[in-house]
Short mmCIF file of C-alpha atoms in Angstrom, two decimals:
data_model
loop_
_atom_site.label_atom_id
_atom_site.label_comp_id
_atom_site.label_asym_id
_atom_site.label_seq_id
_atom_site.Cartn_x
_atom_site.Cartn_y
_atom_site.Cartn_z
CA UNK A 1 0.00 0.00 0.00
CA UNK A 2 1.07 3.54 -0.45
CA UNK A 3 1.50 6.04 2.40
CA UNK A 4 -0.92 8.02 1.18
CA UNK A 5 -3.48 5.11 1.82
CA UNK A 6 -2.73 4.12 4.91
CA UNK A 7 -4.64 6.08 7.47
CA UNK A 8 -3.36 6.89 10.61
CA UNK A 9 -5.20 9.01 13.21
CA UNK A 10 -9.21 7.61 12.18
CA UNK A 11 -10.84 10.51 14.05
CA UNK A 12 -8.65 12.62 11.84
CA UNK A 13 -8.55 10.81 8.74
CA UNK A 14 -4.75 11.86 8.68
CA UNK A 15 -2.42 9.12 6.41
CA UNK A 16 0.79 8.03 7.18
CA UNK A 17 2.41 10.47 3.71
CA UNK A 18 0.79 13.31 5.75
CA UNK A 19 2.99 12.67 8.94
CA UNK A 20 5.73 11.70 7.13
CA UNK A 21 5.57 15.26 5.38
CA UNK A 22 5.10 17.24 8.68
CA UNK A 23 8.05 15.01 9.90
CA UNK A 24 10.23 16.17 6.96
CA UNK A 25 9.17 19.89 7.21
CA UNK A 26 10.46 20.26 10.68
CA UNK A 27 8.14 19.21 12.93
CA UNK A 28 9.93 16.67 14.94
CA UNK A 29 8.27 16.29 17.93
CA UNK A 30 4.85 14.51 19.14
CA UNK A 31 3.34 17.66 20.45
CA UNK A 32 4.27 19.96 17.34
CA UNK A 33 3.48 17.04 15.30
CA UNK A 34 -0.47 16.59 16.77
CA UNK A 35 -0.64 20.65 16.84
CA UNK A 36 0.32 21.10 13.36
CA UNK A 37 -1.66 18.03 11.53
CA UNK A 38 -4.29 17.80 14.75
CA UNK A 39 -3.20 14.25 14.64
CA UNK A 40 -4.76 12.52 17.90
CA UNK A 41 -7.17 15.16 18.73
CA UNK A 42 -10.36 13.49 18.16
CA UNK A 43 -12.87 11.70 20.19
CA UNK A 44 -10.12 8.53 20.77
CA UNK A 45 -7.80 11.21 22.05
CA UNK A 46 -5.00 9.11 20.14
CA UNK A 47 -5.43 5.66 21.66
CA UNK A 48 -4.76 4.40 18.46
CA UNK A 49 -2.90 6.75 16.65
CA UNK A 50 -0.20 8.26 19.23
CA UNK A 51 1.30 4.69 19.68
CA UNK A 52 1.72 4.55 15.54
CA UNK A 53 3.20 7.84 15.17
CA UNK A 54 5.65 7.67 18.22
CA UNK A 55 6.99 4.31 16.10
CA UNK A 56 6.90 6.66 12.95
CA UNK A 57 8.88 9.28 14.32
CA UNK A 58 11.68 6.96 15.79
CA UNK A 59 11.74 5.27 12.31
CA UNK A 60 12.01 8.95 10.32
CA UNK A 61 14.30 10.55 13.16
CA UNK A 62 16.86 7.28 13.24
CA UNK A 63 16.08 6.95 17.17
CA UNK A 64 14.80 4.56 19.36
CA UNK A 65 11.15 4.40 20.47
CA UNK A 66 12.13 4.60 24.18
CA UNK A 67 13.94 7.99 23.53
CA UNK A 68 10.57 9.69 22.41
CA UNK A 69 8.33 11.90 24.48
CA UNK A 70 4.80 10.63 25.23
CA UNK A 71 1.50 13.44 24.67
CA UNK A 72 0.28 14.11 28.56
CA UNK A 73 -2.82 11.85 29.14
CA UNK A 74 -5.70 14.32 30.10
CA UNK A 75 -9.13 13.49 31.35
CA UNK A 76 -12.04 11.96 30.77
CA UNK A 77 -10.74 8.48 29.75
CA UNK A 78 -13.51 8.11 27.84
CA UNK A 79 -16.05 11.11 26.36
CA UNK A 80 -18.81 11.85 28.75
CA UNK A 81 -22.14 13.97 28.43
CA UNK A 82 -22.17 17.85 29.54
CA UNK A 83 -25.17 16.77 31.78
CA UNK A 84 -23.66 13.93 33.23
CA UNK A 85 -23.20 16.31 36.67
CA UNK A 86 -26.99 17.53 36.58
CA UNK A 87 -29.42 16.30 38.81
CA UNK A 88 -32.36 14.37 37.02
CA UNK A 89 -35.73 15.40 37.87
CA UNK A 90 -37.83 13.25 39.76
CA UNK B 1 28.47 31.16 19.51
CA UNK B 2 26.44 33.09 17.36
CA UNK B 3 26.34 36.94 16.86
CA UNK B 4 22.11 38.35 16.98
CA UNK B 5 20.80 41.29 16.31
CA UNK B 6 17.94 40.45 18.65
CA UNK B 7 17.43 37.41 20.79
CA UNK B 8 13.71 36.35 21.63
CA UNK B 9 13.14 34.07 24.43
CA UNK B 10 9.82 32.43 23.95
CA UNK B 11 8.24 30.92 21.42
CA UNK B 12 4.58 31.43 22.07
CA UNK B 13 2.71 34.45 20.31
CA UNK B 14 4.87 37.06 21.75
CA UNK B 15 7.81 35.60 20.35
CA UNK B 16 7.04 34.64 17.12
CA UNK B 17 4.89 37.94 16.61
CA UNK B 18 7.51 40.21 17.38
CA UNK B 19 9.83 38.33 15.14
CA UNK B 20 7.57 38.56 12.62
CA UNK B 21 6.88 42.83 12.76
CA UNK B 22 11.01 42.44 12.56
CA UNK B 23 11.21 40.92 9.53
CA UNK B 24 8.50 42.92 7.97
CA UNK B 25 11.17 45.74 9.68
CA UNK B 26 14.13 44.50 7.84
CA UNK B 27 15.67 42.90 10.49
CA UNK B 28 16.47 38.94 10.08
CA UNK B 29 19.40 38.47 12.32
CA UNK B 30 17.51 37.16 14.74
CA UNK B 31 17.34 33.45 17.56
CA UNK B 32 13.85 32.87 18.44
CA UNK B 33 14.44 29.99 21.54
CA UNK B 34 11.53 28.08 23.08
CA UNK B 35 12.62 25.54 26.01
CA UNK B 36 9.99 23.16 24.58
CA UNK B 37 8.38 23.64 21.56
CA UNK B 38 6.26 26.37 20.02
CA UNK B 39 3.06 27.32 21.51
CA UNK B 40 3.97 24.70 24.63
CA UNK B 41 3.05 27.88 26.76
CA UNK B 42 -0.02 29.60 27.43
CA UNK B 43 -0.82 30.27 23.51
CA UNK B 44 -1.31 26.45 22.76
CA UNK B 45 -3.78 26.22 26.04
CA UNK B 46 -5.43 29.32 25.36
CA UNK B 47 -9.52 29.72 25.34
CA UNK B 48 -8.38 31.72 21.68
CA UNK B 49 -11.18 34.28 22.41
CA UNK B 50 -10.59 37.85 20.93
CA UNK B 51 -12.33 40.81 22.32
CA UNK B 52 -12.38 44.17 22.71
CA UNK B 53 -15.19 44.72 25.32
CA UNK B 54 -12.69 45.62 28.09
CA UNK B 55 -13.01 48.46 30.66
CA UNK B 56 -9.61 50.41 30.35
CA UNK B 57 -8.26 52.63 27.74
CA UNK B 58 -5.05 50.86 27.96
CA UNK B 59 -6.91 47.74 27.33
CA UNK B 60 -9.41 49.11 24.94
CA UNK B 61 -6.73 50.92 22.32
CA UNK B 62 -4.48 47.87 22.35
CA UNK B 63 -7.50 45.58 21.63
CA UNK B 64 -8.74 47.78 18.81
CA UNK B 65 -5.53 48.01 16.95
CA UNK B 66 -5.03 44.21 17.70
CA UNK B 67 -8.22 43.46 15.70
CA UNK B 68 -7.29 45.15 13.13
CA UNK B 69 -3.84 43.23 12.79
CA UNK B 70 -6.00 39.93 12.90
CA UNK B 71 -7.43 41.03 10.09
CA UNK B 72 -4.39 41.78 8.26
CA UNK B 73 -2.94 38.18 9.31
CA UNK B 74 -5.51 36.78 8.08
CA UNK B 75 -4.91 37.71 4.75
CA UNK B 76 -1.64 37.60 5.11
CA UNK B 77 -0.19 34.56 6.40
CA UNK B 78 0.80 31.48 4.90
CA UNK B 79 -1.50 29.14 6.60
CA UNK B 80 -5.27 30.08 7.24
CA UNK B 81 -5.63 30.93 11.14
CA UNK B 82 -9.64 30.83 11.25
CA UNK B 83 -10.16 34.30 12.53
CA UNK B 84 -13.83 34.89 12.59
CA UNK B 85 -15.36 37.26 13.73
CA UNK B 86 -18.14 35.75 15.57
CA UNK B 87 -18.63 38.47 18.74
CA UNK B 88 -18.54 38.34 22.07
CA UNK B 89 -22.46 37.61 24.13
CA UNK B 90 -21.49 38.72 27.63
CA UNK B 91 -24.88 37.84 29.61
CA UNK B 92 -25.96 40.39 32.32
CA UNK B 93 -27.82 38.86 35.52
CA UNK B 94 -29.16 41.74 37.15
CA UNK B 95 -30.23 45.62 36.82
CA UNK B 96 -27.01 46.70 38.35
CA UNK B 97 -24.74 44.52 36.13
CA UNK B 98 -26.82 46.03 33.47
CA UNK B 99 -26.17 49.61 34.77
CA UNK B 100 -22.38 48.79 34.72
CA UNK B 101 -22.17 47.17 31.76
CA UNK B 102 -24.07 50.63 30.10
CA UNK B 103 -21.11 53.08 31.47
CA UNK B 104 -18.32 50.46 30.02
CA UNK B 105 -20.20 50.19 26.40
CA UNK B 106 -20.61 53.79 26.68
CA UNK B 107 -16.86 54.25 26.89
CA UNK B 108 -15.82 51.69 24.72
CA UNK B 109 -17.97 53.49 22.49
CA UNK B 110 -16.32 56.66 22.71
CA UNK B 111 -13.11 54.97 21.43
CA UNK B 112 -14.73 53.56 18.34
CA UNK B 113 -15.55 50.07 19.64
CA UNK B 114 -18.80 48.96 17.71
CA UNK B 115 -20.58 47.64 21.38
CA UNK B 116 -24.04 47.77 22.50
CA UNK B 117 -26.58 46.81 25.34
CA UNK B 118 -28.97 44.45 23.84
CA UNK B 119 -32.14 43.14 25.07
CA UNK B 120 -32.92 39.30 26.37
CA UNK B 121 -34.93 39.14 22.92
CA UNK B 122 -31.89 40.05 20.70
CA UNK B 123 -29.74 37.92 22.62
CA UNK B 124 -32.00 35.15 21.52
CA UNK B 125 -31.76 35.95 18.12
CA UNK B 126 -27.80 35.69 18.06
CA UNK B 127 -28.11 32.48 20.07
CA UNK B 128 -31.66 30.97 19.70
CA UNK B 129 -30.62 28.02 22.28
CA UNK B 130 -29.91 29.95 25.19
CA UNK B 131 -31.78 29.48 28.43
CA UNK B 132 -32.71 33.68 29.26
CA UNK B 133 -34.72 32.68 32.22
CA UNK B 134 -32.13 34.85 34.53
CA UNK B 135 -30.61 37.45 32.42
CA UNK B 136 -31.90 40.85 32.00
CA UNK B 137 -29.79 41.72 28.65
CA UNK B 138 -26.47 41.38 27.25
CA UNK B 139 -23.46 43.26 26.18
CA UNK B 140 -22.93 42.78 22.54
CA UNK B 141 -19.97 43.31 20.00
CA UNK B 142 -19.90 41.65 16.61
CA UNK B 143 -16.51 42.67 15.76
CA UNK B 144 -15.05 40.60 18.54
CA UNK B 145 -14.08 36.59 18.10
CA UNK B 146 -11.32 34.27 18.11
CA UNK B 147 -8.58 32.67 16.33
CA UNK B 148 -7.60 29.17 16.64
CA UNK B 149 -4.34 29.01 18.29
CA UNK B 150 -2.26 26.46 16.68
CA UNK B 151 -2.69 27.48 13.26
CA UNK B 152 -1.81 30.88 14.25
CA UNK B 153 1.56 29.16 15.74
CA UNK B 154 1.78 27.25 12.56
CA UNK B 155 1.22 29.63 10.25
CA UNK B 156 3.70 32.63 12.14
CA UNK B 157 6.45 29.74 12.22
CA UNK B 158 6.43 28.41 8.48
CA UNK B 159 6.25 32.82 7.76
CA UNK B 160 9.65 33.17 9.64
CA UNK B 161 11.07 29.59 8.93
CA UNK B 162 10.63 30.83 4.69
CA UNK B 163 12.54 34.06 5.95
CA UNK B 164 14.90 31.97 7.33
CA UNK B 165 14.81 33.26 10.99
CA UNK B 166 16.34 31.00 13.39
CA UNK B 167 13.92 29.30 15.89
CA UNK B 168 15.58 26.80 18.31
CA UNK B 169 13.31 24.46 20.04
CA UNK B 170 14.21 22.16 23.34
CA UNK B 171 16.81 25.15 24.10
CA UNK B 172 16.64 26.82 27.55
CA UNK B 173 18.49 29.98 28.64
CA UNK B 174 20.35 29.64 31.53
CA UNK B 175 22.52 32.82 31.83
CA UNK B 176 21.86 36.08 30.81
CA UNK B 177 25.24 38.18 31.02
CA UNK B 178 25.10 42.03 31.31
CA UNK B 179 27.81 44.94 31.41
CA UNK B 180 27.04 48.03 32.74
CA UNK B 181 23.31 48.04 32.58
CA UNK B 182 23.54 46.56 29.32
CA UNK B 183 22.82 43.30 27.32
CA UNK B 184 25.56 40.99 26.73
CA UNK B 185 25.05 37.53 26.12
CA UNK B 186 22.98 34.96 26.51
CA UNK B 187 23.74 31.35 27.57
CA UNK B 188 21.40 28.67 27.13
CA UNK B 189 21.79 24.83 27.16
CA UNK B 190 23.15 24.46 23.73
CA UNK B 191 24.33 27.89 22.36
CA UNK B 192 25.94 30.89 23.30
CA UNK B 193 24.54 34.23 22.12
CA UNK B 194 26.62 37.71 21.71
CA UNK B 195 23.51 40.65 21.43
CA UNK B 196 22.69 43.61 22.81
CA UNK B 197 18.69 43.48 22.85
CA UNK B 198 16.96 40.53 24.73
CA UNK B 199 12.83 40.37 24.49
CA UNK B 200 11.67 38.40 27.14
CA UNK B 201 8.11 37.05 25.73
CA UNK B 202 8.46 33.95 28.32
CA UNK B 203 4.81 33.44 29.73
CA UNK B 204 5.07 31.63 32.66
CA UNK B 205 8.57 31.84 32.79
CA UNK B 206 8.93 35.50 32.20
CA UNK B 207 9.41 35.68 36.05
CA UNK B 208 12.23 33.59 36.25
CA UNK B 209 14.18 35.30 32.86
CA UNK B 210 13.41 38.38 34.63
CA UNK B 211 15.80 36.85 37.60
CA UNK B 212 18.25 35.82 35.31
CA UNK B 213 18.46 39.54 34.41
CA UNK B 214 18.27 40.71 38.10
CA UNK B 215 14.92 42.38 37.44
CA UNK B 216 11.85 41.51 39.87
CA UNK B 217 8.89 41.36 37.78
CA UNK B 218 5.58 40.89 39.41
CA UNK B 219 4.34 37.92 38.31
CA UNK B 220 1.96 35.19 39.78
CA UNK B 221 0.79 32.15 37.86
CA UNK B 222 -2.90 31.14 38.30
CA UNK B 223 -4.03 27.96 36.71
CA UNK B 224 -7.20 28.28 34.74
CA UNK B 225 -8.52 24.88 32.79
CA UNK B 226 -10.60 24.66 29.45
CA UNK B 227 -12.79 21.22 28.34
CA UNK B 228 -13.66 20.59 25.02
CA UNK B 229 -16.37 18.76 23.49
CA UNK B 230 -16.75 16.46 20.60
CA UNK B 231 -16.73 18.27 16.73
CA UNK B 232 -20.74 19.81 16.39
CA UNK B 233 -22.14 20.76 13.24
CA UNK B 234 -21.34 24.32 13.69
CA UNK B 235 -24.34 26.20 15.17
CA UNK B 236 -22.52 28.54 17.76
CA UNK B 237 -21.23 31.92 16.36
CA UNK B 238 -20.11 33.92 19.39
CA UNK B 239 -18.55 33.43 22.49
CA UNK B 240 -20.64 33.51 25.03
CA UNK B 241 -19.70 34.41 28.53
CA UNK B 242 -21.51 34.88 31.78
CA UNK B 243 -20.10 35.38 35.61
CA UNK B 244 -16.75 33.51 35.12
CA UNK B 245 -18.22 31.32 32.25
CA UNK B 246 -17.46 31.70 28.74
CA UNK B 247 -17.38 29.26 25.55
CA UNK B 248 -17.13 29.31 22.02
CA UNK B 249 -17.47 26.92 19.10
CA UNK B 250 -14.69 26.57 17.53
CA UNK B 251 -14.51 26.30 13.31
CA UNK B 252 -13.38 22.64 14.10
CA UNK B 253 -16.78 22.55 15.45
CA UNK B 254 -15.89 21.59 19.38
CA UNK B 255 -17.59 23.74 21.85
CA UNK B 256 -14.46 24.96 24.35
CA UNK B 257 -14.60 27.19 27.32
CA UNK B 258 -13.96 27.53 31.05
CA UNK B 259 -14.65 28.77 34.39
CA UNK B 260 -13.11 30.26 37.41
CA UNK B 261 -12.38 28.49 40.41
CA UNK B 262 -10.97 30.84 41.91
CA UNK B 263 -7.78 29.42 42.97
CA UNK B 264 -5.18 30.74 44.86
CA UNK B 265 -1.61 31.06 42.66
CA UNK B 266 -0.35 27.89 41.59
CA UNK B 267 2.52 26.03 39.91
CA UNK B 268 0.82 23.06 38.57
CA UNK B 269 -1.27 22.41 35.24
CA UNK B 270 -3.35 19.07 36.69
CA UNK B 271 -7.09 18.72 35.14
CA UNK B 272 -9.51 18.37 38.38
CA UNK B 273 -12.32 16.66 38.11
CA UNK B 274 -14.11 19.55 40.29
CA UNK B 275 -13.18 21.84 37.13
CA UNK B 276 -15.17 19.61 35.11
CA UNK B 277 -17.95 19.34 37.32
CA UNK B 278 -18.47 23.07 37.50
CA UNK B 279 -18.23 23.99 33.82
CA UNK B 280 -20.39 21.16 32.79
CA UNK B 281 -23.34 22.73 35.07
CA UNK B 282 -22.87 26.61 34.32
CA UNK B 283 -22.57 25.43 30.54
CA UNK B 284 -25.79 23.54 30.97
CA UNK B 285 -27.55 26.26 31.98
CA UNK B 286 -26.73 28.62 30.01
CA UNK B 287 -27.56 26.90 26.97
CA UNK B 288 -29.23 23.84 28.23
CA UNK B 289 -29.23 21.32 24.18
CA UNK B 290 -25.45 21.12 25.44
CA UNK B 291 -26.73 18.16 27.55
CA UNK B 292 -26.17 15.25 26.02
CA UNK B 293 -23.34 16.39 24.19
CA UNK B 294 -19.81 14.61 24.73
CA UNK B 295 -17.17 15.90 26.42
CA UNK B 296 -13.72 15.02 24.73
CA UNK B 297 -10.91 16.13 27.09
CA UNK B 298 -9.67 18.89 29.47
CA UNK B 299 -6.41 20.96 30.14
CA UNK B 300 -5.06 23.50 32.14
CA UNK B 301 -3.12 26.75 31.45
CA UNK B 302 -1.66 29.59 33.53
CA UNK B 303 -2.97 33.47 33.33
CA UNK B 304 0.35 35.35 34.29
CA UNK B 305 -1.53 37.80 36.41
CA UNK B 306 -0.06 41.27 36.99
CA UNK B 307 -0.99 43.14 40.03
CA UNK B 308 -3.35 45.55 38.00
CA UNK B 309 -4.24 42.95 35.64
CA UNK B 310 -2.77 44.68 32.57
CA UNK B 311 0.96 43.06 30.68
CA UNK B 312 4.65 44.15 30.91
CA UNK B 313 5.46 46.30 27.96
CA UNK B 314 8.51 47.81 26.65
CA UNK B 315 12.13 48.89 28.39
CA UNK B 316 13.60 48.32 31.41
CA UNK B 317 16.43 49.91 33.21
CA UNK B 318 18.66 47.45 31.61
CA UNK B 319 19.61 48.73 28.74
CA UNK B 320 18.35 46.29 25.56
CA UNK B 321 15.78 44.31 28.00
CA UNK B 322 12.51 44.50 26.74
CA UNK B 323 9.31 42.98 28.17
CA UNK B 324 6.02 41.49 27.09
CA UNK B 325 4.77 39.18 29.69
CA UNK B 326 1.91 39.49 32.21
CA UNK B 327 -1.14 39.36 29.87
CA UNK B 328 -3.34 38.01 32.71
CA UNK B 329 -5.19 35.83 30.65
CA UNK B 330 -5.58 38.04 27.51
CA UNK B 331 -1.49 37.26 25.91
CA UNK B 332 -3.46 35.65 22.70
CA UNK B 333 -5.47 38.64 21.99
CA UNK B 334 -3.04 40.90 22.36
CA UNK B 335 -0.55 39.08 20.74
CA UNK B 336 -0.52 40.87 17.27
CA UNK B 337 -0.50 44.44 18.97
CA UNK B 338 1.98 43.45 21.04
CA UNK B 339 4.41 41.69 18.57
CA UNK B 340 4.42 45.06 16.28
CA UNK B 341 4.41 47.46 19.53
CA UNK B 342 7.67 45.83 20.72
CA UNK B 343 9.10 45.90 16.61
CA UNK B 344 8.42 49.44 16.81
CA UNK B 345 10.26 49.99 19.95
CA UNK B 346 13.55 48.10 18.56
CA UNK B 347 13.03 49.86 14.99
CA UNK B 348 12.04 53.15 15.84
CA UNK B 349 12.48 53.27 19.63
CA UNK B 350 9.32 53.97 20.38
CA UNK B 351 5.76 51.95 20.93
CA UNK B 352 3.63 53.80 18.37
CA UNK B 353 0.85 53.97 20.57
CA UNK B 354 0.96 56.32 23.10
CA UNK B 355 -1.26 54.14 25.71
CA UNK B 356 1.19 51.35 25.53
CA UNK B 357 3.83 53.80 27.06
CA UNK B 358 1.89 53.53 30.24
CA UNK B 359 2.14 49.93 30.49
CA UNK B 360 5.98 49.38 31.13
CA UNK B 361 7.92 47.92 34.45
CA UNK B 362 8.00 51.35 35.71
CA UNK B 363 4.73 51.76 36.70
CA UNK B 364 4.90 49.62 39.50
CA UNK B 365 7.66 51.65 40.89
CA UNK B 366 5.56 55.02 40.30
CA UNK B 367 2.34 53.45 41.50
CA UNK B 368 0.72 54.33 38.48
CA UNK B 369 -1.73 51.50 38.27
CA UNK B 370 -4.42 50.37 36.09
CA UNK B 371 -7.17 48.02 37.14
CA UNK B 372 -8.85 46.13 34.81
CA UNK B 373 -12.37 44.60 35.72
CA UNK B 374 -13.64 42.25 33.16
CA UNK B 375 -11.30 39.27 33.11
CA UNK B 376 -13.22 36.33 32.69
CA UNK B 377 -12.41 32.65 33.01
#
């Protein structure tokens, strides 16, 4: 398959050319990376895609996947309603 | 070792706006360094709300010309930053926030700021969701509204990086050397910089570069936190704010906003699940279809609150150290206004506009103060 095919982030619809790119135009770090393509930033919150991309930029950078930095892990763990805090009526 | 022109330390909107007004200046020798990477600061957490409805002159003047620069970056940038003018809804509980809100509008008027007192009914109109059950009217301006902060980082960066200005992320300044009341060098963890003009744009570490300099700026870091939900169709078209509340719709389609806690100064950015709590019942109540919509994740940033809640503009006693920190809570807005007001000060050596002037270190030396009294979130 091509790069262009293979998709990456699936909230995003972002392929695996498009990181590359982003990669190759200087943006060599998770955070810059997910800020620039918005990689990671849907409702998963990058369960599936952050794992894929930290492997993509160790392969592109010549590292090894223990020297990249991990996104910080904010709440919920899972999407929850607005209302979800409002009493229901009785 | 290299030789700069200017050295900017931060690389959050302050930074990368003044660099830009400098190359649009003529001036390219320039080291833009950012201890993490860009927009890691306050202008990557930021609510990205742009108003004018303020209740200062200072404030007012800055925010005017700022809009106007938004609408020139717009246009002129390399990558679209989604400024839209949507307005700002501020909701009014009572006759005497009504009353208040009239003498600020009026005065905002007087400096060419297109606000207005509307009714509950109009209010409706703009947002036909909203619960009016307990307001009695609203402050209105349609020429406020918001930019969405990473493309602006983006687009400001790929602008300098085809002018070929150096920006050097994961570099922190350590040192800062000076002679005689003046600018020497700066040291950082990589690099060594000869210069003789040093713009500290830090955020929340504009206190401690202030140290390095042996200059006691008064700053205190208050963490505020933002949610955002899952992508909408969009149906929301200004920000809406009431008490401490305010929210927006993004053109990504999320609905994202905060509230105050009202803290006490802190050094952490941790998401509480009290913050969440809060929000998600003001929010609900102001515009009550928001329900059973999803929230898809929270974060926290730091206002850098001054003691008269205004920033740090301009010179300093030490010769080449310029300032533009302390934004408490408004750095995105202003970021524009202040990128070309600190240009103009290196160019020209001045800040073309005159209200600016009152708005450097100084003033908490001479006890001229301004206080501010709409900060929200």
């Amino acid at each position: 398959m091509k790069d262009e095919e293979i998709i990456i982030c699936r909230c995003e619809d972002i392929t695996l050319k498009e990181i590359k790119d982003a990669i190759h135009k200087g943006y060599k770090d998770i955070e810059s990376l997910r800020k620039y393509l918005q990689l990671s930033m849907g409702p998963c919150q990058g369960k599936t895609c952050i794992p894929l991309t930290e492997k993509i930029l160790a392969q592109e950078l010549k590292k090894r996947i223990d020297e990249m930095t991990m996104p910080t892990t904010r709440p919920p763990e899972t999407p929850v309603p607005f209302g979800i805090f409002n009493k229901v009526k009785e | 070792m290299k030789n700069r022109d200017i050295v900017i330390i931060g690389g959050g909107i302050t930074g990368l706006a003044t660099a830009y007004y400098l190359v649009k200046s003529g001036i390219k020798n320039i080291s833009i360094l950012e201890k993490s990477y860009l927009g890691s600061g306050s202008t990557g957490r930021c609510g990205s709300g742009i108003r004018q409805q303020f209740t200062t002159k200072e404030h007012i003047v800055l925010m005017k010309e700022s809009v106007k620069l938004w609408k020139e970056w717009n246009n002129d940038l390399p990558i679209p930053i989604h400024f839209e003018q949507g307005g700002y809804l501020w909701l009014l509980n009572n006759k005497k926030e009504l009353a208040q809100h009239k003498k600020y509008v009026k005065y905002q008027n007087t400096f060419g700021i297109e606000s207005a007192i509307i009714s509950t009914k109009e209010a409706k109109e703009i947002v036909p969701d909203l619960n009016t059950n307990d307001i009695v009217g609203a402050s209105w301006c349609h020429t406020d509204g918001s930019a969405y902060p990473f493309d602006v980082t983006n687009a400001l960066q790929t602008f300098l990086k085809e002018k070929k200005v150096e920006i050097n992320t994961f570099e922190e300044v350590n040192e800062i050397h000076i002679k005689n009341d003046k600018i020497q060098e700066v040291i950082t963890t990589k690099d060594k910089y000869t210069t003789n003009t040093v713009i500290n744009g830090a955020g929340y570490g504009a206190k401690y570069i202030g140290q390095l300099a042996g200059l006691n700026i008064p700053l205190q870091p208050y963490r505020h936190q933002i949610a955002a939900s899952e992508p909408l169709r969009n149906f929301l078209g200004p920000m809406v704010v009431k008490d401490e509340l305010y929210f927006l719709q993004t053109h990504r389609g999320r609905i994202i906003g905060g509230t105050d806690l009202k803290e006490p100064p802190l050094s952490n950015l941790n998401s509480t699940l009290n913050f969440l709590e809060e929000y998600s019942k003001q929010i609900t109540s102001v515009l009550p279809i928001l329900s059973s919509v999803n929230i898809m994740k929270q974060w926290a940033g730091y206002y850098i609150i001054t003691p008269d809640r205004h920033p740090i503009l301009g010179p300093t006693k030490i010769n080449g150290f310029i300032l533009g920190c302390g934004y408490s809570g408004h750095g995105f807005m202003l970021g524009p206004v202040v990128g070309k007001l600190l240009a103009s000060l290196i160019v020209h050596k001045n800040m073309y506009i005159r209200e600016a002037n009152n708005l450097t270190l100084e003033r908490f030396k001479t006890g001229k103060l301004i206080q501010e009294r709409a900060v929200i979130g």
